[in-house]
PDB file of C-alpha atoms in Angstrom:
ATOM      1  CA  UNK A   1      -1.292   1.015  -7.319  1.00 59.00           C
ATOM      2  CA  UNK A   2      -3.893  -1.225  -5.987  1.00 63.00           C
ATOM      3  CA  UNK A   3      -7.643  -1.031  -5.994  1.00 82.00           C
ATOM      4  CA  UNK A   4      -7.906  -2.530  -2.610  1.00 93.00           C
ATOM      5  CA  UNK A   5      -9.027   0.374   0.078  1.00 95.00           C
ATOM      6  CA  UNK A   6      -6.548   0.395   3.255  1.00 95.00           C
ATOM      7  CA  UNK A   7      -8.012   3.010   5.025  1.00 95.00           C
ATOM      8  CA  UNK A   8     -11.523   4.464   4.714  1.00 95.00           C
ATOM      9  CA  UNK A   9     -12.288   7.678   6.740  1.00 94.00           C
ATOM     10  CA  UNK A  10     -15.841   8.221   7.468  1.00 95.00           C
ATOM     11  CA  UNK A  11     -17.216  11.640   8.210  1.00 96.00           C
ATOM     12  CA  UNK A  12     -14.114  12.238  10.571  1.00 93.00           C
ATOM     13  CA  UNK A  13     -15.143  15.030  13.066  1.00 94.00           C
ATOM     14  CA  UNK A  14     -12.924  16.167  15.737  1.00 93.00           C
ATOM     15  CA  UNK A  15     -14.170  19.251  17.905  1.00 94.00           C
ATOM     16  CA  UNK A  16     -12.012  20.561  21.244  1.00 92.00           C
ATOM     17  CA  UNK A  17     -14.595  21.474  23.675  1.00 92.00           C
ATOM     18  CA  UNK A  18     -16.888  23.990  21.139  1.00 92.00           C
ATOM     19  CA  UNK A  19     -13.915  23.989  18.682  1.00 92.00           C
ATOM     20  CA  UNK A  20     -14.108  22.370  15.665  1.00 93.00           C
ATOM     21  CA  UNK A  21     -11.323  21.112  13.992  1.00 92.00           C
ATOM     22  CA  UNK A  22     -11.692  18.205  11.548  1.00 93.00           C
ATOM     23  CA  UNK A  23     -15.157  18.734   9.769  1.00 94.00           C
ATOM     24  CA  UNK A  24     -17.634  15.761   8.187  1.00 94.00           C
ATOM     25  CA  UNK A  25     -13.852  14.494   6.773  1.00 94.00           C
ATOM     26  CA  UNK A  26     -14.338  11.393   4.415  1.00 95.00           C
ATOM     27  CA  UNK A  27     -11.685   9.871   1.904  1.00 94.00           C
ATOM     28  CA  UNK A  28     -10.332   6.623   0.922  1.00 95.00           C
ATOM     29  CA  UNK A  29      -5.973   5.196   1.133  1.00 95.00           C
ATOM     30  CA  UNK A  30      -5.552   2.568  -1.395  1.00 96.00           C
ATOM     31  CA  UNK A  31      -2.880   0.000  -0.685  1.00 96.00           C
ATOM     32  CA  UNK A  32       0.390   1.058  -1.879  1.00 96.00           C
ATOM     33  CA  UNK A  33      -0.195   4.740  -2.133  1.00 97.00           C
ATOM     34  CA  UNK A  34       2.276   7.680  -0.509  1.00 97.00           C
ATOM     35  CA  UNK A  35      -0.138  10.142   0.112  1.00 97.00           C
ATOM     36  CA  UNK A  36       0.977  13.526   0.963  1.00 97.00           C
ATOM     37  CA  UNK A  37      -1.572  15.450   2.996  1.00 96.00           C
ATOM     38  CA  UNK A  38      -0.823  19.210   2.650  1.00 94.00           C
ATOM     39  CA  UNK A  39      -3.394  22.385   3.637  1.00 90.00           C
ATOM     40  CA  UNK A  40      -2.928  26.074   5.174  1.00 86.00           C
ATOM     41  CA  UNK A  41      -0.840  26.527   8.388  1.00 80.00           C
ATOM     42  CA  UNK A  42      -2.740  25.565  11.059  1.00 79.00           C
ATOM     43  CA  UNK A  43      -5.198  23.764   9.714  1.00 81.00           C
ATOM     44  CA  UNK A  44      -5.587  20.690  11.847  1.00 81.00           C
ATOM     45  CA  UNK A  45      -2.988  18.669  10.151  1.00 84.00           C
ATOM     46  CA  UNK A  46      -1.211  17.156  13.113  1.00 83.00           C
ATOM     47  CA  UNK A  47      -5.048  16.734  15.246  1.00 88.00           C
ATOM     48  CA  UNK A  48      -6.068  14.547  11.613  1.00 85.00           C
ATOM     49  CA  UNK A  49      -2.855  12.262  12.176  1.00 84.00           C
ATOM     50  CA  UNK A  50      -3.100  12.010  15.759  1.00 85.00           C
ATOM     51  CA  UNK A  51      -6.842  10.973  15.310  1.00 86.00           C
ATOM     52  CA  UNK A  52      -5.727   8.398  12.732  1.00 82.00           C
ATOM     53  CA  UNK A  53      -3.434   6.884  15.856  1.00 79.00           C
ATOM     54  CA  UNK A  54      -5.796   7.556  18.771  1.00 76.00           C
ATOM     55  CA  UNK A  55      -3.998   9.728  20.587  1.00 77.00           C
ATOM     56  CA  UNK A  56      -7.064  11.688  19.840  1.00 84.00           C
ATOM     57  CA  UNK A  57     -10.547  10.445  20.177  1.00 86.00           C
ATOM     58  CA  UNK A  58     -12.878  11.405  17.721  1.00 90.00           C
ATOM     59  CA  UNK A  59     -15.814  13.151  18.197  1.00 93.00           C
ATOM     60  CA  UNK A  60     -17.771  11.202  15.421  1.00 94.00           C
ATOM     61  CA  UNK A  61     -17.076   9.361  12.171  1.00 93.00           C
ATOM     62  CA  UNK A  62     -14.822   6.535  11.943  1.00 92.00           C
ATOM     63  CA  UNK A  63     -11.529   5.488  10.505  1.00 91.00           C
ATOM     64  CA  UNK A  64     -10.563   1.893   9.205  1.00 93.00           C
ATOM     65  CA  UNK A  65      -7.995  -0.131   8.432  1.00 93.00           C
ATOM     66  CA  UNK A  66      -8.218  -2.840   6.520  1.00 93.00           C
ATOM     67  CA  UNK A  67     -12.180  -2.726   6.876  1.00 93.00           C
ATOM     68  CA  UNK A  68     -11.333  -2.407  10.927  1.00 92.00           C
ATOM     69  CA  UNK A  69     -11.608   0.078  13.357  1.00 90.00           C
ATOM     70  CA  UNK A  70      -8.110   1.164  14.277  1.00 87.00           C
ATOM     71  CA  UNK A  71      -6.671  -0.481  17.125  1.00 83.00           C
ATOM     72  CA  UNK A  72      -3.132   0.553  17.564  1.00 79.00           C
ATOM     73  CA  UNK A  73      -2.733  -2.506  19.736  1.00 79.00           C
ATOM     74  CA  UNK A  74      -3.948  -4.730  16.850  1.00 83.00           C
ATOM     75  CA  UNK A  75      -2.425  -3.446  13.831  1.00 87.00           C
ATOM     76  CA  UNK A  76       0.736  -2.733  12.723  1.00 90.00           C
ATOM     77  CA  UNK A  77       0.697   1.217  12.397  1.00 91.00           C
ATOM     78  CA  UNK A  78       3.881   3.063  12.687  1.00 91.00           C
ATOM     79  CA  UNK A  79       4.370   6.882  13.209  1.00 89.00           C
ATOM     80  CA  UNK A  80       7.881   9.089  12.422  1.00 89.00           C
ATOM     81  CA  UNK A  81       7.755  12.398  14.567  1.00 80.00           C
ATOM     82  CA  UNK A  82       8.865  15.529  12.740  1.00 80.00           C
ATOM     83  CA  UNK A  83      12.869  16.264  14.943  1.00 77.00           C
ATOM     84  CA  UNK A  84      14.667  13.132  16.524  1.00 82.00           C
ATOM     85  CA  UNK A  85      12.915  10.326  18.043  1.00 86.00           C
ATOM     86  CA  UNK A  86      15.730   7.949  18.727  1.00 93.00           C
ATOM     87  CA  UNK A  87      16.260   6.865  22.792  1.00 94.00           C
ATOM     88  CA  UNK A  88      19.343   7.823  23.789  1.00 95.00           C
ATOM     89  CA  UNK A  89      20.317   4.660  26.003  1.00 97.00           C
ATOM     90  CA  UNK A  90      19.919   2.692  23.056  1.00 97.00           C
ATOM     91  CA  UNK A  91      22.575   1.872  20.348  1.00 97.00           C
ATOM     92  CA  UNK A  92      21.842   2.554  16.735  1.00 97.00           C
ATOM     93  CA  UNK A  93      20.752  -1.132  16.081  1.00 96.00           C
ATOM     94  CA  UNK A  94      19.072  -1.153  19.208  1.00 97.00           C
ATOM     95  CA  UNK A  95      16.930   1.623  18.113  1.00 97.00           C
ATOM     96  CA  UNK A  96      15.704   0.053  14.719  1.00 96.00           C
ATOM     97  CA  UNK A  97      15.436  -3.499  16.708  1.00 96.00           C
ATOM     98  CA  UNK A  98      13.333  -1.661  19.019  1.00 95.00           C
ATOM     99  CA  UNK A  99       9.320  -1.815  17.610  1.00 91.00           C
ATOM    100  CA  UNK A 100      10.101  -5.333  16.493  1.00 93.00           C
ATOM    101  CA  UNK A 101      11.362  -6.385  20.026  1.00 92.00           C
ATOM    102  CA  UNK A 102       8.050  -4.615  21.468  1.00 89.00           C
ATOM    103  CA  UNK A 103       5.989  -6.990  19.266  1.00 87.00           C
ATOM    104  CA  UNK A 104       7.819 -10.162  20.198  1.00 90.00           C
ATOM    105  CA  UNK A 105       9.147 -10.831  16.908  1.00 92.00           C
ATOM    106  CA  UNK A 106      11.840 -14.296  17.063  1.00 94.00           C
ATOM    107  CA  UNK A 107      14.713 -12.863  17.410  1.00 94.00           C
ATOM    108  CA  UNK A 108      16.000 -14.649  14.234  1.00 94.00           C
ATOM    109  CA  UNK A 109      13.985 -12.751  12.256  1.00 94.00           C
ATOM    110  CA  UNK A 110      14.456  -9.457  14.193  1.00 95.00           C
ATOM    111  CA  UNK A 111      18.104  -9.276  13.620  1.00 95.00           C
ATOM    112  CA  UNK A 112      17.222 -10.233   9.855  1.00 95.00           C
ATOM    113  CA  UNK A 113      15.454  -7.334  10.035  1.00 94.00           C
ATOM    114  CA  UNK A 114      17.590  -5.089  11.386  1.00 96.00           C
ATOM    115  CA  UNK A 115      20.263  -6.247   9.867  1.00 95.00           C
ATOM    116  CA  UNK A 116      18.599  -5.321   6.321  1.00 93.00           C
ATOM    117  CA  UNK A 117      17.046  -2.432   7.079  1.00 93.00           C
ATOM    118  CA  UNK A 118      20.267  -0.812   8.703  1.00 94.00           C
ATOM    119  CA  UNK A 119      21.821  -1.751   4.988  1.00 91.00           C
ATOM    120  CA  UNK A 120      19.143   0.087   3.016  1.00 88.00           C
ATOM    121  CA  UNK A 121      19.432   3.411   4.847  1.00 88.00           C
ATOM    122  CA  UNK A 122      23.511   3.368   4.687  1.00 89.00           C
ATOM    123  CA  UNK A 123      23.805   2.488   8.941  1.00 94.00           C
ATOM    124  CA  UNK A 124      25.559  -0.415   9.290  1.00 95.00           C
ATOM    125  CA  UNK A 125      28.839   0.878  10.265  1.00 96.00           C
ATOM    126  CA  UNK A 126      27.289   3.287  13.205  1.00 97.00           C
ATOM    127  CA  UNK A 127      25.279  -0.239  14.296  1.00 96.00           C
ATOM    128  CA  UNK A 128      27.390   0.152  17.935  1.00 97.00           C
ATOM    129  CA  UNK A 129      26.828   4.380  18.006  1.00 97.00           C
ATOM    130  CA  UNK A 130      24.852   6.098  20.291  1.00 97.00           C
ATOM    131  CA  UNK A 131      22.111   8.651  18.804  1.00 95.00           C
ATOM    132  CA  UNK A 132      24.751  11.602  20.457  1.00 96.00           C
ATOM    133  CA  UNK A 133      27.140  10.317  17.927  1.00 97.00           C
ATOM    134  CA  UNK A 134      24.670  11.139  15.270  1.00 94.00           C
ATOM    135  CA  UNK A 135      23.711  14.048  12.339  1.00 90.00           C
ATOM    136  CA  UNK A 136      20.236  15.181  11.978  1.00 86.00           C
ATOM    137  CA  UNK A 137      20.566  13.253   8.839  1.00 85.00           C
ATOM    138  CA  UNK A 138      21.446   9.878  10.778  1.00 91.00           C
ATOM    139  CA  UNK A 139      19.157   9.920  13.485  1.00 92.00           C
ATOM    140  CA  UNK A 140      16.103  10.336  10.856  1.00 89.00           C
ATOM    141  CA  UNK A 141      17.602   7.471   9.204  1.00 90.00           C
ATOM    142  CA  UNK A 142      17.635   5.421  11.903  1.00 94.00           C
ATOM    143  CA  UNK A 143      13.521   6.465  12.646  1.00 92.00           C
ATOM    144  CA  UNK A 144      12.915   5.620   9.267  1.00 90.00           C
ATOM    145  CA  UNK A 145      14.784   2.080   9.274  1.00 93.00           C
ATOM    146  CA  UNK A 146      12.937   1.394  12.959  1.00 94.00           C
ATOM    147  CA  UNK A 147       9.521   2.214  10.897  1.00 92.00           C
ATOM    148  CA  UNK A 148       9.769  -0.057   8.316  1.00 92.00           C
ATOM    149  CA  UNK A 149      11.725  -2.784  10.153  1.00 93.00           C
ATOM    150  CA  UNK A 150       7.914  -3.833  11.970  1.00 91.00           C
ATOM    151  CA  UNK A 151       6.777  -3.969   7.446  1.00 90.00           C
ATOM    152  CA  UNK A 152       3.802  -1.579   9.112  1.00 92.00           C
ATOM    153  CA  UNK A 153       0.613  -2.003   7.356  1.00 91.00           C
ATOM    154  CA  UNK A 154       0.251   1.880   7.413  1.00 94.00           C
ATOM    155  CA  UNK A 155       3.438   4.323   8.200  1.00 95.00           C
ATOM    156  CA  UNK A 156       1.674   7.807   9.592  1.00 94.00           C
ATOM    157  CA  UNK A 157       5.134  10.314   8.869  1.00 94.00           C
ATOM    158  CA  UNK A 158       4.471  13.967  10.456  1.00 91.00           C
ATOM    159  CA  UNK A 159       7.085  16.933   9.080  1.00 89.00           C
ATOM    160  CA  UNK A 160       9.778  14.514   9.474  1.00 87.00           C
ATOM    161  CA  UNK A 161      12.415  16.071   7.419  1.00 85.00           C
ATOM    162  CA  UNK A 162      10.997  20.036   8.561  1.00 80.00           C
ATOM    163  CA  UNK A 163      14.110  20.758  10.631  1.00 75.00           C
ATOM    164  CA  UNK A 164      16.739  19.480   7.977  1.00 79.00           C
ATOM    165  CA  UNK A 165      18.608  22.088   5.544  1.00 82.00           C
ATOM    166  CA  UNK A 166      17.362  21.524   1.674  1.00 83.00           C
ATOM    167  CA  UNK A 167      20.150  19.046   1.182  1.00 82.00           C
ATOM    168  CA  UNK A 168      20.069  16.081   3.767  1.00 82.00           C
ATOM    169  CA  UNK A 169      16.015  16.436   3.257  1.00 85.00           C
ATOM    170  CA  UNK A 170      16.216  15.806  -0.728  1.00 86.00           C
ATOM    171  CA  UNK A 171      18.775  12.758   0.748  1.00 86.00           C
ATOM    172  CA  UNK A 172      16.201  11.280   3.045  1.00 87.00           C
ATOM    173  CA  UNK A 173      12.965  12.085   0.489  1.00 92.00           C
ATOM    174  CA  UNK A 174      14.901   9.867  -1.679  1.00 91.00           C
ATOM    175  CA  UNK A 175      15.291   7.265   0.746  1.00 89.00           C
ATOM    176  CA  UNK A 176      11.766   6.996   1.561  1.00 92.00           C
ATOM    177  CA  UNK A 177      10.771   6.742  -2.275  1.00 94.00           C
ATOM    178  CA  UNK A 178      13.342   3.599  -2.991  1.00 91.00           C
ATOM    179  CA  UNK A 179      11.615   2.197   0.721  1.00 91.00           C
ATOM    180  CA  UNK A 180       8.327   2.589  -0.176  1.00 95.00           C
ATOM    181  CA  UNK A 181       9.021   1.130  -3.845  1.00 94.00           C
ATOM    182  CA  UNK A 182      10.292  -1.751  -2.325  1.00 92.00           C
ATOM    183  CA  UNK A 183       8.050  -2.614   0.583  1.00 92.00           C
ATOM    184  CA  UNK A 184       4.481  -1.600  -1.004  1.00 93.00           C
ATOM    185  CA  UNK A 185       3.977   0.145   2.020  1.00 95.00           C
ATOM    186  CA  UNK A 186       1.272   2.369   2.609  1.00 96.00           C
ATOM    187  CA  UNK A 187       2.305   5.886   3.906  1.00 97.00           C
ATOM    188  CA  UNK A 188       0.578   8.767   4.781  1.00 96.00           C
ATOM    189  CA  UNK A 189       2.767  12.044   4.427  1.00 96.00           C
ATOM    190  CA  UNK A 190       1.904  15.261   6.695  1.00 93.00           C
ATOM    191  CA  UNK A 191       3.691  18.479   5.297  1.00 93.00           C
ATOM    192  CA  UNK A 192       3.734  22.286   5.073  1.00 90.00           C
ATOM    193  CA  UNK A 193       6.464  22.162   2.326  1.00 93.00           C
ATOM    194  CA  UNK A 194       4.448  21.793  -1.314  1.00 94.00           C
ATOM    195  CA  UNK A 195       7.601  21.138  -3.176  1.00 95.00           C
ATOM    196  CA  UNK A 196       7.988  17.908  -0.586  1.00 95.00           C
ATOM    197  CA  UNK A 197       4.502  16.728  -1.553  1.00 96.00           C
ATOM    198  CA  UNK A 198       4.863  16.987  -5.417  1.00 97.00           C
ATOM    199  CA  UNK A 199       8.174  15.680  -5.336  1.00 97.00           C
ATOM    200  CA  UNK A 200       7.299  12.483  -3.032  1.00 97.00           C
ATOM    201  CA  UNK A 201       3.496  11.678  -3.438  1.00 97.00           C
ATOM    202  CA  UNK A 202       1.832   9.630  -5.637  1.00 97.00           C
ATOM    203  CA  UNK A 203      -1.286  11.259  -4.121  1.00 97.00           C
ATOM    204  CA  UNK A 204      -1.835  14.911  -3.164  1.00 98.00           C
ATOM    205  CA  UNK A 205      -4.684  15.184  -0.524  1.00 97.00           C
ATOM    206  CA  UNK A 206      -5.207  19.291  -0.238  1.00 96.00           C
ATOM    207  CA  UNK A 207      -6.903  20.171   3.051  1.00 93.00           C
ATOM    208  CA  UNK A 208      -9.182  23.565   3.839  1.00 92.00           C
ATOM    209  CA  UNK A 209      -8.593  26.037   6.422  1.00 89.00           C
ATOM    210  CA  UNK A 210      -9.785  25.287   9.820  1.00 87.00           C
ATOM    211  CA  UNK A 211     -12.617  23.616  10.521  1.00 91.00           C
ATOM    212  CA  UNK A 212     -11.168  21.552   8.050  1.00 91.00           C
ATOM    213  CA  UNK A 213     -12.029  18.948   5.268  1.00 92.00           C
ATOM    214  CA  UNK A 214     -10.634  17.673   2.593  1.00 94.00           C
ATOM    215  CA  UNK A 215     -10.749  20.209  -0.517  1.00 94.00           C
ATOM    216  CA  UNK A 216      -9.801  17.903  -3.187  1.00 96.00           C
ATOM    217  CA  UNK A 217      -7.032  14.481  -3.784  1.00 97.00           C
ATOM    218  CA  UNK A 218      -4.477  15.028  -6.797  1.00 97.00           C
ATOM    219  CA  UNK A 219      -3.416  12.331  -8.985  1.00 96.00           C
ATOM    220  CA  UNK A 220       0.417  13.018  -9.141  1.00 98.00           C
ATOM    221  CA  UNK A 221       1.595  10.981 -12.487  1.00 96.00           C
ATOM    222  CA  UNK A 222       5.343  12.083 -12.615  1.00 97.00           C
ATOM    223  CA  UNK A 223       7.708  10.229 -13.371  1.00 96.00           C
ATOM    224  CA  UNK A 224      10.359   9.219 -11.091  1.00 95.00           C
ATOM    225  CA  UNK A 225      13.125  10.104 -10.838  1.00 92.00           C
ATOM    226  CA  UNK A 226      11.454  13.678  -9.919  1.00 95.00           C
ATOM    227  CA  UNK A 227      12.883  16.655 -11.610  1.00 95.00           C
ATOM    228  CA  UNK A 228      11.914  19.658  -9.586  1.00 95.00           C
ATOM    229  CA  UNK A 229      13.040  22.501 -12.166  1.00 95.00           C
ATOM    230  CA  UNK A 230      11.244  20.130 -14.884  1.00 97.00           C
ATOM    231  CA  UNK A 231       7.982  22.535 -15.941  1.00 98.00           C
ATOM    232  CA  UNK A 232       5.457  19.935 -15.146  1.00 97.00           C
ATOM    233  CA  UNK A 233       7.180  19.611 -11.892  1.00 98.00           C
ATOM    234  CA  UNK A 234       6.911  23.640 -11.609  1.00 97.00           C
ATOM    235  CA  UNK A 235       3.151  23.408 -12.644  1.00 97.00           C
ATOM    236  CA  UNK A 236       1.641  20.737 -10.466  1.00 97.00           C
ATOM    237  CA  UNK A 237       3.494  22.575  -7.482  1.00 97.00           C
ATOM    238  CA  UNK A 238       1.567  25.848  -8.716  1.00 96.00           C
ATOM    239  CA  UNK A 239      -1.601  24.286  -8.822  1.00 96.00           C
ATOM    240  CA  UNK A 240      -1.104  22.888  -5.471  1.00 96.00           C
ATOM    241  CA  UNK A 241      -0.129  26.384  -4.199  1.00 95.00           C
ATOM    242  CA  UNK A 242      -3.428  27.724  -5.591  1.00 94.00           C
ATOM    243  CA  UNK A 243      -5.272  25.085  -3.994  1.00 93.00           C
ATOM    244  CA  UNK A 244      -3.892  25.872  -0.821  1.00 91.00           C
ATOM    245  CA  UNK A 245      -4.803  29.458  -0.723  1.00 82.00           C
ATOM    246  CA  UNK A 246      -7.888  30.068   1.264  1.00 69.00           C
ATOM    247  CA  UNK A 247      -7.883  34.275   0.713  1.00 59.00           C
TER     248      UNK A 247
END
């Protein structure tokens, strides 16, 4: 991974009215990581992602991006919703064209885009379907392919595979590893599943119980291809589990 910082949090606080959610959080995202953010139901996991993108303001602290404030409307961030976030009027190809178009990328170099980004995740037949013609499976696909289409220089990803059967979401995990090998991208994986995070993540970030902060980041050295029945597989998923416990 790289040395180079790509987001530094700074005493991220977050309170709703006299609630406080996010407490005095501060943590650094190299370049290059997939860091899976995991912590007790409930614990403000969603509120710290959506305060990453804005759609929160923070109380106090700050978050950067490449040593800048986040600006949504200046960076590249991009953000894959847990359950399908495809538009309907829009054709498969349509749908991955679509962040690129909303920058104003030439259009040469949006349908390159497409075009190789609707090969990677196995779409390039559907290109002409609408997202009713879809699976679960395919419409995630084509949210992941729209994602890294823009090359985002941070891709937030909330639950996105919590509604899929064990299957299809072992499928799509796998896609996103051979992505994010490829593009160097720098993702930031919300999750309730711990098997997910050990299996994906390069990083573990373990969260508290509300009002929460960060408990502690794991180093997650296995090698890839993950074996999940593999006992250091089993073990770093029990030590996660343990970490997680706040009884």
């Amino acid at each position: 991974m790289s040395e180079k910082v790509k987001v530094k949090v700074n005493h991220l606080t977050k309170k709703f009215g006299d609630l406080l959610v996010l407490d005095d959080m501060s943590f650094d995202v190299m370049d290059g990581d997939l860091l899976c953010v995991v912590g007790p139901t409930g614990c403000g996991k969603t509120t710290f992602l959506n305060s990453l993108t804005k759609i929160y303001d923070i109380t106090s602290g700050e978050i950067l991006l490449d040593g800048q404030k986040v600006d949504t409307r200046k960076q590249n961030i991009a953000y894959i919703f847990q359950g399908d976030s495809t538009m309907p009027w829009l054709t498969v190809e349509e749908n991955v064209g679509f962040g690129l178009k909303v920058k104003k990328v030439p259009e040469a170099k949006k349908k390159e885009q497409v075009e190789k980004y609707l090969d990677i995740v196995g779409l390039t037949k559907y290109r002409k379907y609408y997202p009713k013609q879809l699976s679960a499976s395919m419409l995630q696909r084509v949210s992941i392919a729209r994602a890294f289409a823009t090359e985002p220089d941070l891709l937030l990803m909330d639950e996105p595979y919590g509604q899929l059967d064990i299957e299809l979401r072992f499928k799509l995990e796998d896609e996103l590893v051979k992505l994010w090998q490829m593009t160097k991208t720098t993702v930031l994986f919300i999750t309730h599943n711990i098997e997910e995070a050990v299996y994906l993540g390069n990083k573990i970030m373990i969260l508290t119980n509300k009002p929460t902060t960060v408990k502690t980041t794991i180093e997650n050295t296995l090698p890839r291809p993950r074996d999940i029945a593999a006992p250091e597989f089993v073990r770093l998923r029990n030590e996660v589990t343990e970490l997680i416990k706040w009884w």
